[in-house]
Coordinates of C-alpha atoms in Angstrom, one line a residue:
Chain A
M1 CA 123.0 16.0 214.3
Q2 CA 119.8 17.3 212.7
E3 CA 119.5 21.1 212.3
L4 CA 116.7 23.0 213.9
I5 CA 116.3 26.7 213.1
R6 CA 114.2 29.2 215.1
N7 CA 114.2 32.9 214.2
G8 CA 117.5 32.4 212.4
I9 CA 119.1 30.7 215.4
E10 CA 120.5 27.2 215.0
I11 CA 119.4 24.8 217.8
D12 CA 121.3 21.6 218.3
D13 CA 119.2 18.5 218.5
T14 CA 120.6 17.5 221.8
F15 CA 119.6 17.4 225.5
A16 CA 120.6 18.9 228.8
E17 CA 121.4 16.2 231.3
A18 CA 120.4 16.7 234.9
F19 CA 120.5 14.7 238.1
G20 CA 118.4 14.2 241.2
M21 CA 119.1 16.4 244.2
R22 CA 117.7 17.2 247.7
A23 CA 116.3 20.7 248.1
T24 CA 114.6 23.0 250.6
A25 CA 113.2 26.5 250.5
I26 CA 112.8 29.2 253.0
I27 CA 111.1 32.6 253.0
I28 CA 113.1 35.5 254.4
T29 CA 111.2 38.7 255.3
A30 CA 112.6 42.0 256.4
P31 CA 111.4 45.6 256.9
S32 CA 112.0 46.2 253.2
L33 CA 112.6 44.1 250.1
K34 CA 116.1 45.5 250.0
W35 CA 117.0 44.0 253.4
A36 CA 115.1 40.7 252.6
R37 CA 117.2 40.4 249.5
Q38 CA 120.3 41.4 251.3
A39 CA 119.9 38.5 253.8
A40 CA 119.0 36.2 250.9
T41 CA 122.0 37.2 248.7
T42 CA 124.4 36.9 251.6
M43 CA 123.0 33.5 252.5
T44 CA 123.3 32.3 248.9
G45 CA 126.7 33.7 248.4
F46 CA 129.4 31.2 247.3
A47 CA 126.7 28.6 246.6
T48 CA 127.2 28.1 242.9
S49 CA 128.1 24.5 242.6
V50 CA 128.0 21.5 244.9
I51 CA 131.4 20.6 243.6
G52 CA 133.1 23.3 245.6
C53 CA 130.5 25.0 247.8
G54 CA 128.6 22.1 249.4
C55 CA 125.3 23.5 248.0
E56 CA 123.7 25.4 245.2
A57 CA 121.4 28.2 246.2
A58 CA 119.8 31.4 245.0
I59 CA 116.7 33.5 245.3
D60 CA 113.7 31.9 243.7
I61 CA 111.2 34.7 243.6
D62 CA 110.3 37.9 245.5
I63 CA 107.2 37.8 247.5
P64 CA 105.0 40.9 248.1
A65 CA 104.2 41.9 251.7
S66 CA 100.6 40.8 251.3
A67 CA 101.7 37.2 250.6
T68 CA 104.3 36.6 253.3
P69 CA 103.5 35.2 256.8
D70 CA 104.4 38.4 258.7
G71 CA 103.1 41.0 256.2
R72 CA 106.5 42.3 255.3
P73 CA 108.3 42.1 251.9
G74 CA 110.3 38.9 251.4
C75 CA 111.8 36.5 249.0
R76 CA 111.9 32.7 248.7
V77 CA 115.4 31.2 248.7
M78 CA 116.1 27.6 247.5
I79 CA 119.0 25.5 248.5
F80 CA 120.1 22.3 246.7
A81 CA 122.6 19.6 247.8
M82 CA 123.4 16.1 247.0
G83 CA 122.4 14.6 250.3
T84 CA 120.1 15.5 253.3
D85 CA 122.9 15.8 255.8
E86 CA 124.9 18.2 253.7
L87 CA 121.7 20.2 253.0
Q88 CA 120.9 20.5 256.7
K89 CA 124.5 21.5 257.5
Q90 CA 124.5 24.2 254.8
L91 CA 121.1 25.5 255.8
K92 CA 122.0 25.8 259.4
T93 CA 125.4 27.5 258.8
R94 CA 124.1 30.0 256.2
L95 CA 121.0 30.7 258.3
G96 CA 123.0 31.4 261.4
Q97 CA 125.7 33.5 259.7
C98 CA 123.6 35.4 257.2
V99 CA 120.0 35.6 258.1
L100 CA 120.1 35.7 261.9
T101 CA 122.6 38.5 261.6
S102 CA 120.8 40.6 259.0
P103 CA 118.8 43.6 260.3
G104 CA 115.1 43.0 260.9
S105 CA 115.0 39.6 259.3
A106 CA 112.6 36.8 260.0
C107 CA 112.6 33.4 258.4
F108 CA 109.8 30.9 257.5
S109 CA 109.4 27.6 255.9
G110 CA 109.1 27.9 252.1
L111 CA 108.4 24.3 251.2
E112 CA 106.0 21.6 252.3
G113 CA 108.2 18.5 251.9
S114 CA 108.2 14.8 252.4
A115 CA 110.5 15.3 255.4
S116 CA 111.6 18.3 257.4
L117 CA 114.9 20.1 258.2
D118 CA 115.7 22.1 261.2
L119 CA 115.5 25.9 260.9
G120 CA 114.8 27.7 264.1
S121 CA 115.2 24.5 266.0
S122 CA 118.9 24.5 265.3
L123 CA 119.4 28.2 265.9
R124 CA 117.4 28.8 269.0
Y125 CA 120.3 28.2 271.4
F126 CA 121.7 31.5 270.3
G127 CA 119.1 32.9 272.6
D128 CA 121.1 31.6 275.6
G129 CA 118.0 30.5 277.4
W130 CA 115.9 33.6 276.5
Q131 CA 114.5 32.1 273.4
I132 CA 110.8 31.6 273.3
S133 CA 108.9 28.7 271.7
K134 CA 105.5 29.5 270.2
K135 CA 103.1 27.0 268.7
F136 CA 100.0 28.3 267.0
G137 CA 98.0 27.7 263.8
G138 CA 99.7 24.3 263.4
K139 CA 103.1 25.9 263.2
H140 CA 106.0 26.1 265.5
Y141 CA 108.2 29.2 265.8
W142 CA 111.2 30.3 267.8
R143 CA 111.7 33.8 269.0
V144 CA 115.3 34.7 269.7
P145 CA 116.1 38.0 271.4
V146 CA 118.7 40.0 269.4
M147 CA 120.0 43.6 269.5
D148 CA 117.4 45.1 267.1
G149 CA 114.5 43.2 268.7
E150 CA 113.8 39.6 268.0
F151 CA 114.7 37.1 265.3
L152 CA 111.6 35.1 264.6
C153 CA 112.2 31.8 262.8
E154 CA 109.9 28.9 262.0
A155 CA 111.2 25.7 263.7
K156 CA 111.3 23.5 260.6
T157 CA 111.1 23.7 256.9
G158 CA 110.3 21.0 254.3
L159 CA 112.7 18.8 252.3
T160 CA 112.0 17.5 248.9
K161 CA 113.7 14.5 247.3
E162 CA 112.1 15.3 243.9
A163 CA 114.5 18.2 243.1
V164 CA 116.6 18.3 239.9
G165 CA 120.0 19.9 239.5
G166 CA 121.9 20.7 236.3
G167 CA 119.3 21.8 233.7
N168 CA 121.2 24.0 231.3
L169 CA 121.4 25.9 228.1
F170 CA 124.5 26.8 226.1
L171 CA 124.3 30.1 224.3
L172 CA 126.8 30.3 221.4
A173 CA 127.5 33.8 220.0
A174 CA 129.8 35.7 217.7
D175 CA 131.4 37.5 220.6
G176 CA 131.3 37.9 224.4
E177 CA 129.1 41.0 224.3
R178 CA 126.4 39.2 222.3
A179 CA 126.7 36.0 224.4
L180 CA 126.2 38.0 227.6
A181 CA 123.2 40.0 226.1
A182 CA 121.5 36.7 225.2
A183 CA 122.3 35.2 228.6
E184 CA 120.9 38.2 230.4
R185 CA 117.7 37.8 228.4
A186 CA 117.5 34.1 229.4
V187 CA 118.1 34.9 233.1
A188 CA 115.4 37.6 233.1
A189 CA 112.9 35.1 231.7
I190 CA 113.9 32.2 234.0
E191 CA 113.8 34.4 237.1
K192 CA 110.0 34.6 236.6
I193 CA 109.6 30.8 236.8
P194 CA 108.7 29.7 240.4
G195 CA 110.6 26.7 241.8
A196 CA 113.7 27.2 239.6
I197 CA 116.9 28.9 240.5
M198 CA 120.1 29.7 238.7
P199 CA 122.9 29.5 241.3
F200 CA 125.8 30.8 239.3
P201 CA 126.8 34.5 239.3
G202 CA 123.9 36.4 238.0
G203 CA 122.6 33.1 236.7
I204 CA 125.4 32.8 234.2
V205 CA 128.3 30.4 233.9
R206 CA 131.4 31.0 231.7
S207 CA 133.2 27.9 232.8
G208 CA 131.3 25.1 231.4
S209 CA 133.0 21.9 232.5
K210 CA 133.5 18.3 231.6
I211 CA 133.7 15.5 234.1
G212 CA 137.3 14.9 235.4
G213 CA 140.5 16.2 234.0
K214 CA 144.1 15.3 233.3
Y215 CA 145.2 16.4 236.8
K216 CA 144.7 14.1 239.8
G217 CA 141.9 15.1 242.0
M218 CA 140.1 17.3 239.6
M219 CA 136.4 16.5 239.6
A220 CA 135.7 18.8 236.7
S221 CA 137.8 20.7 234.2
T222 CA 137.3 23.1 231.3
N223 CA 134.9 22.0 228.6
D224 CA 137.6 22.2 225.9
A225 CA 135.1 21.2 223.1
Y226 CA 133.3 24.4 223.8
A227 CA 136.3 26.7 224.4
P228 CA 136.6 28.9 221.3
T229 CA 140.4 29.5 221.8
L230 CA 141.0 25.8 221.5
R231 CA 139.1 25.4 218.3
G232 CA 141.3 23.5 215.9
V233 CA 143.7 22.2 218.6
T234 CA 141.2 20.0 220.3
K235 CA 138.1 18.1 219.2
S236 CA 135.9 21.1 219.0
A237 CA 132.2 21.4 218.9
L238 CA 132.4 24.9 217.4
G239 CA 132.1 26.3 213.9
P240 CA 134.1 29.3 212.7
G241 CA 131.6 32.0 213.6
I242 CA 131.4 31.2 217.3
N243 CA 133.7 33.1 219.6
A244 CA 132.0 33.1 223.0
I245 CA 129.7 30.8 224.9
L246 CA 127.8 31.3 228.1
E247 CA 125.8 28.7 230.0
I248 CA 122.7 29.0 232.1
V249 CA 122.5 26.4 234.8
I250 CA 119.1 25.6 236.4
D251 CA 118.1 23.8 239.5
G252 CA 114.5 23.0 240.0
Q253 CA 112.2 22.0 242.8
T254 CA 110.7 19.5 240.3
S255 CA 111.7 18.2 236.9
E256 CA 108.7 20.2 235.5
A257 CA 110.2 23.4 237.0
V258 CA 113.5 22.8 235.2
A259 CA 111.7 22.1 231.9
A260 CA 109.6 25.3 232.3
A261 CA 112.7 27.3 233.1
M262 CA 114.6 26.0 230.0
R263 CA 111.5 26.6 227.9
A264 CA 111.3 30.2 229.1
G265 CA 115.1 30.7 228.5
L266 CA 115.0 29.3 225.0
K267 CA 112.0 31.5 224.1
A268 CA 113.7 34.6 225.4
V269 CA 117.0 33.9 223.5
I270 CA 115.2 33.0 220.3
N271 CA 113.0 36.1 220.4
F272 CA 116.1 38.2 221.0
G273 CA 117.4 37.0 217.7
P274 CA 120.9 36.1 216.3
K275 CA 122.0 39.6 215.4
R276 CA 122.2 40.9 219.0
G277 CA 122.4 37.6 220.8
A278 CA 123.1 33.9 220.2
L279 CA 123.8 32.4 216.8
R280 CA 123.3 28.9 218.1
I281 CA 121.8 27.2 221.2
S282 CA 123.0 23.9 222.6
A283 CA 123.0 22.0 225.9
G284 CA 125.4 20.1 228.1
N285 CA 125.3 16.4 228.5
Y286 CA 127.7 13.6 229.2
G287 CA 126.1 11.0 227.0
G288 CA 123.6 10.1 229.6
K289 CA 126.1 9.1 232.2
L290 CA 125.5 11.9 234.6
G291 CA 121.9 11.7 235.5
K292 CA 118.5 10.4 234.7
F293 CA 116.8 13.7 233.7
H294 CA 117.2 14.5 230.0
Y295 CA 115.7 17.7 228.6
H296 CA 115.7 17.6 224.8
L297 CA 115.9 21.1 223.3
R298 CA 113.6 19.9 220.5
D299 CA 110.8 19.3 222.9
L300 CA 111.2 22.7 224.6
L301 CA 111.3 24.9 221.6
P302 CA 108.6 27.6 221.3
Chain B
M1 CA 74.0 11.1 257.1
K2 CA 72.3 13.0 259.9
P3 CA 74.3 13.9 263.0
L4 CA 73.9 11.7 266.1
T5 CA 71.6 13.9 268.1
F6 CA 70.9 13.7 271.8
T7 CA 67.7 15.7 272.5
L8 CA 67.3 16.6 276.2
R9 CA 64.0 15.4 277.5
S10 CA 64.0 17.6 280.6
E11 CA 66.5 19.1 283.1
P12 CA 68.3 16.0 284.5
D13 CA 67.8 15.1 288.2
E14 CA 71.4 14.4 288.8
R15 CA 74.8 15.4 287.5
L16 CA 75.7 13.5 284.3
D17 CA 79.0 12.2 283.2
L18 CA 78.9 12.5 279.4
S19 CA 82.5 11.5 278.8
G20 CA 81.4 8.3 277.1
L21 CA 79.5 10.2 274.4
T22 CA 82.3 11.1 272.0
P23 CA 82.8 9.9 268.4
H24 CA 85.7 7.5 269.1
K25 CA 84.0 5.9 272.2
L26 CA 80.7 5.4 270.3
H27 CA 82.4 4.0 267.3
G28 CA 80.6 0.9 266.0
M29 CA 77.7 1.2 268.4
Q30 CA 74.0 1.0 267.4
P31 CA 71.5 3.6 268.7
A32 CA 69.9 1.0 271.0
D33 CA 73.3 0.3 272.6
I34 CA 74.0 4.0 273.0
A35 CA 70.6 4.5 274.8
R36 CA 71.6 1.9 277.4
L37 CA 74.9 3.6 278.4
P38 CA 74.9 4.7 282.0
I39 CA 75.6 8.5 282.3
G40 CA 74.2 9.3 285.7
T41 CA 76.4 9.7 288.8
S42 CA 74.0 8.8 291.6
R43 CA 73.7 5.4 293.3
R44 CA 71.2 4.3 290.6
P45 CA 72.5 6.1 287.6
A46 CA 70.4 7.2 284.7
S47 CA 71.1 5.9 281.2
V48 CA 71.3 7.8 278.0
G49 CA 67.8 6.8 277.0
D50 CA 66.4 8.1 280.3
V51 CA 67.7 11.6 279.7
F52 CA 67.9 12.0 275.9
K53 CA 66.0 11.1 272.8
V54 CA 68.6 9.6 270.5
A55 CA 68.4 10.1 266.7
G56 CA 70.7 10.2 263.7
K57 CA 73.6 7.9 262.8
D58 CA 76.7 10.0 262.1
I59 CA 78.7 9.4 265.2
S60 CA 81.5 11.7 264.0
N61 CA 79.1 14.6 264.3
I62 CA 77.3 14.6 267.6
V63 CA 74.7 17.2 268.6
F64 CA 73.3 17.8 272.1
S65 CA 70.0 19.5 271.4
G66 CA 69.5 21.4 274.7
G67 CA 72.1 21.8 277.4
S68 CA 72.4 21.9 281.2
A69 CA 74.8 23.0 283.8
R70 CA 74.6 19.4 285.0
F71 CA 76.3 18.1 281.8
D72 CA 79.8 17.3 283.0
F73 CA 82.8 16.0 281.0
V74 CA 81.2 16.7 277.6
G75 CA 83.7 15.8 275.0
A76 CA 86.2 14.6 277.5
E77 CA 89.1 12.8 275.9
M78 CA 87.6 13.5 272.5
A79 CA 90.1 12.7 269.7
T80 CA 88.2 13.2 266.4
G81 CA 85.0 14.5 264.9
Q82 CA 82.9 17.2 266.4
I83 CA 80.4 17.8 269.2
R84 CA 78.0 20.7 269.4
V85 CA 76.0 21.5 272.4
E86 CA 72.9 23.8 271.9
G87 CA 73.0 25.1 275.4
D88 CA 75.1 25.1 278.6
V89 CA 77.5 22.5 280.0
G90 CA 78.8 21.8 283.4
A91 CA 82.3 21.1 284.6
R92 CA 85.4 20.0 282.7
A93 CA 84.0 20.0 279.2
G94 CA 86.7 18.8 276.8
R95 CA 88.9 17.5 279.6
R96 CA 92.1 15.9 278.2
M97 CA 90.7 16.4 274.7
S98 CA 93.3 15.4 272.0
G99 CA 91.6 16.4 268.8
G100 CA 88.3 17.4 267.0
L101 CA 86.0 20.3 267.6
L102 CA 83.8 20.9 270.7
N103 CA 81.3 23.7 270.2
I104 CA 79.4 24.8 273.2
E105 CA 76.8 27.5 272.4
G106 CA 76.0 28.4 275.9
N107 CA 78.0 28.7 279.1
A108 CA 80.6 26.3 280.4
G109 CA 81.2 25.5 284.0
L110 CA 84.5 24.9 285.9
Q111 CA 87.7 23.9 284.2
A112 CA 86.6 23.5 280.5
G113 CA 89.5 22.2 278.5
S114 CA 91.2 20.9 281.6
G115 CA 94.5 19.3 280.6
M116 CA 93.5 19.6 277.0
K117 CA 96.2 18.3 274.6
N118 CA 95.0 19.3 271.1
G119 CA 91.8 20.1 269.2
R120 CA 89.5 23.1 269.4
I121 CA 86.9 24.2 272.0
E122 CA 84.5 27.1 271.2
I123 CA 82.4 28.4 274.0
G124 CA 79.8 30.9 273.0
G125 CA 78.9 32.2 276.4
D126 CA 80.9 32.5 279.6
A127 CA 83.4 30.0 281.1
G128 CA 83.9 29.1 284.7
D129 CA 87.0 29.3 286.9
G130 CA 90.2 27.3 286.0
L131 CA 89.6 27.2 282.2
G132 CA 92.2 24.8 280.8
G133 CA 93.6 24.1 284.3
P134 CA 94.7 21.0 286.0
M135 CA 92.7 18.8 288.3
A136 CA 93.9 18.4 291.9
G137 CA 97.3 16.7 292.0
E138 CA 98.1 17.4 288.4
I139 CA 101.3 19.3 287.6
H140 CA 100.2 20.9 284.3
G141 CA 97.0 22.3 282.9
M142 CA 96.3 22.7 279.2
A143 CA 99.1 21.3 277.0
G144 CA 98.0 22.2 273.6
G145 CA 95.0 23.1 271.4
L146 CA 92.8 26.1 271.2
V147 CA 90.0 27.4 273.4
I148 CA 87.9 30.3 272.4
V149 CA 85.5 31.9 274.9
G150 CA 83.0 34.3 273.4
G151 CA 82.0 35.6 276.8
R152 CA 83.9 36.2 280.0
A153 CA 86.0 33.6 281.7
G154 CA 86.2 33.2 285.4
H155 CA 89.3 33.3 287.6
R156 CA 92.6 31.6 286.8
P157 CA 92.1 30.9 283.1
G158 CA 95.2 29.0 281.8
D159 CA 96.1 27.8 285.3
K160 CA 99.5 26.0 285.0
M161 CA 99.1 26.1 281.3
R162 CA 102.0 24.5 279.3
R163 CA 101.2 25.0 275.7
G164 CA 98.3 26.0 273.3
V165 CA 96.2 29.1 272.9
I166 CA 93.3 30.5 275.0
A167 CA 91.3 33.4 273.6
L168 CA 88.9 35.3 275.9
L169 CA 86.8 37.7 274.0
K170 CA 85.2 39.5 277.0
G171 CA 87.9 39.4 279.5
C172 CA 88.4 37.3 282.6
G173 CA 88.6 37.2 286.4
D174 CA 91.7 37.3 288.5
Y175 CA 95.1 35.5 288.0
A176 CA 94.9 34.8 284.3
G177 CA 97.8 32.4 283.4
F178 CA 98.4 31.6 287.1
G179 CA 101.7 29.6 287.3
M180 CA 101.8 29.0 283.5
T181 CA 104.9 27.4 282.1
A182 CA 104.2 28.3 278.5
G183 CA 101.5 28.9 276.0
T184 CA 99.5 31.9 275.0
I185 CA 96.4 33.6 276.5
V186 CA 94.7 36.4 274.5
A187 CA 92.1 38.6 276.3
I188 CA 89.9 41.3 274.9
G189 CA 88.2 43.4 277.6
R190 CA 88.8 43.8 281.3
V191 CA 91.2 41.4 283.0
G192 CA 91.1 40.9 286.8
L193 CA 93.9 41.1 289.4
Y194 CA 97.5 40.1 288.8
P195 CA 97.5 38.4 285.4
G196 CA 100.6 36.1 285.0
H197 CA 101.1 35.6 288.7
L198 CA 103.9 33.1 289.1
M199 CA 104.1 32.5 285.4
K200 CA 107.5 31.1 284.3
R201 CA 107.2 31.3 280.6
G202 CA 104.3 32.1 278.2
S203 CA 102.6 35.0 276.7
L204 CA 99.6 37.0 278.0
L205 CA 98.3 39.2 275.1
F206 CA 95.7 41.9 276.1
D207 CA 94.0 44.7 274.2
R208 CA 94.8 47.1 277.0
R209 CA 97.1 47.6 279.9
P210 CA 96.0 45.4 282.9
A211 CA 94.7 47.5 285.7
A212 CA 96.5 45.6 288.4
L213 CA 99.8 44.5 287.1
S214 CA 102.0 42.6 289.6
P215 CA 105.1 44.5 290.8
T216 CA 107.2 41.5 289.9
F217 CA 106.7 42.3 286.2
I218 CA 109.3 44.6 284.7
D219 CA 108.7 47.1 281.9
C220 CA 110.6 46.1 278.7
G221 CA 109.4 49.1 276.8
R222 CA 107.6 49.2 273.4
V223 CA 109.1 46.4 271.4
D224 CA 109.6 46.5 267.7
I225 CA 109.4 42.8 266.8
V226 CA 107.6 40.6 264.2
F227 CA 105.8 38.3 266.6
P228 CA 102.8 40.6 267.4
T229 CA 102.0 41.0 263.7
L230 CA 102.4 37.3 263.0
F231 CA 100.1 36.5 265.9
D232 CA 97.5 39.1 264.9
R233 CA 97.4 37.6 261.4
Y234 CA 96.9 34.2 262.9
L235 CA 94.0 35.4 265.1
M236 CA 92.3 37.0 262.1
E237 CA 93.0 34.2 259.7
D238 CA 91.5 31.7 262.2
K239 CA 88.5 34.1 262.6
I240 CA 89.2 34.3 266.4
L241 CA 89.4 38.1 266.1
D242 CA 88.3 40.4 263.3
R243 CA 90.9 43.1 263.8
P244 CA 94.5 43.2 265.1
L245 CA 95.0 42.8 268.8
L246 CA 98.5 44.0 269.4
G247 CA 99.5 46.1 266.4
K248 CA 103.1 46.6 265.4
K249 CA 104.8 48.0 268.6
P250 CA 103.1 46.8 271.7
F251 CA 104.1 47.5 275.3
R252 CA 105.9 44.5 276.9
F253 CA 106.4 43.5 280.5
G254 CA 108.6 40.6 281.4
G255 CA 107.9 38.3 284.4
D256 CA 106.9 36.9 286.7
N257 CA 110.3 37.7 288.3
A258 CA 109.2 36.0 291.5
V259 CA 109.8 32.8 289.6
L260 CA 111.7 32.2 286.3
G261 CA 110.7 35.5 284.8
K262 CA 110.7 34.4 281.1
G263 CA 107.0 35.1 280.5
E264 CA 105.6 38.2 278.9
I265 CA 102.6 40.5 279.0
M266 CA 102.0 42.5 275.9
F267 CA 99.3 45.1 275.1
P268 CA 98.9 47.8 272.5
R269 CA 97.6 50.7 274.6
G270 CA 99.2 52.2 277.7

């Protein structure tokens, strides 16, 4: 593997391997950004990986009151799944349990897609006959009476089949503190990229995985090549100075969004430098067997 | 390409049925063919050429230079393109229209937008009774689209309305939204007797409390909901109004409880 060096940080000449997904986006508004984000974080809770959660979801960006449909602060939430049916199921369940219930919330389509998914259309029956359908300005809304007034929800949102899941960066550091500091820098930079989310806790993954495992039924298991404590007893990818690794996983509305997010993350970690952050940057791939989207770190370097 | 223009020669002697002069019905026709189309409604009906001077070629953009209260069914069943009338029209302009833009600079007669399904009608002056309403024997009136009346509308605007938006910028006569099953009527200015009489569902949105509110409407208080703001923004973005109609916490009455009672009347001032 040819060595690439930027600002004293070694960058592996490898690629992140990603795969096609289905995705949707919604805009949640509320009387304050705090409550819009509360609905959004509740809705995107336990949505880190399709392996165990059914979907991957997170807040994409905050939207100022001046740019939301109802003039209140809001945020855009993105949800990714492997198939349309599962995406619809997750959207409906999470919307009904977490947004409908959240004080003062309203919900709008956040994506013009090639097809549509039910939003208010699947929740309107909560109104028990008192729900009100409104069509104006080319859009369809449902108004559902609730105890603090009315839950207003657009009937449909868009679905895209162009979404990509699994963009990633491995940040290899001398210790856990430095790995986390570098990862936080990367997350802060990627959060600014529209159309890209990081579904894991705070955007960061400690448990990078490989496909399958020795135990029956395990779809994924620990990435032993990148586990510092196994250095020496397994076929390790780590040199002696690396004692902690954190991964940033990125899902994007488009392949371009994933590339832009990885580029922003790389730049942030490289600018942060090796003393306080990562000594080496790599990426996760499975030799090209996982998906058709390959993001070569070499091409994304600042 | 210049718009297809029908210049009125003089006030017609009879009522005219102009339903044939829409972009999709004139598609592929030459000016000479158009001039031969019968439009009169008497025993020996007048043709287009008898009443209008025809010029221009762009049939997707039709202009009536000069109008008359005898122009009936202007833009009826129109599906695409636009029609502008520089003057008044008679009855049922835009009847069963399903798309496009019908712009009437003067007044419109009875039942403009009758049974309309989609598209946009702009009436600069006043509109007659039964705006958007059904013809005799029909169950529903307007089922979609947008009608904007710059002047005052007559009685029963939105009669048996089912869907769509009607905006009345100088008020209307009695029984706005009579028997409506859904849809939205917006009115600025004085509204006549008993708006929403026998409405099952739908929204009547006014800039003031109606003077004669039916006793079968029940006070729901001042509501703190998102819909008024969202709708205000729509009205302003679509340039129907230049300032908010309802504000954030309008008064709301529910009714008509003589029937289903799922309609609403909202207004910002008590």
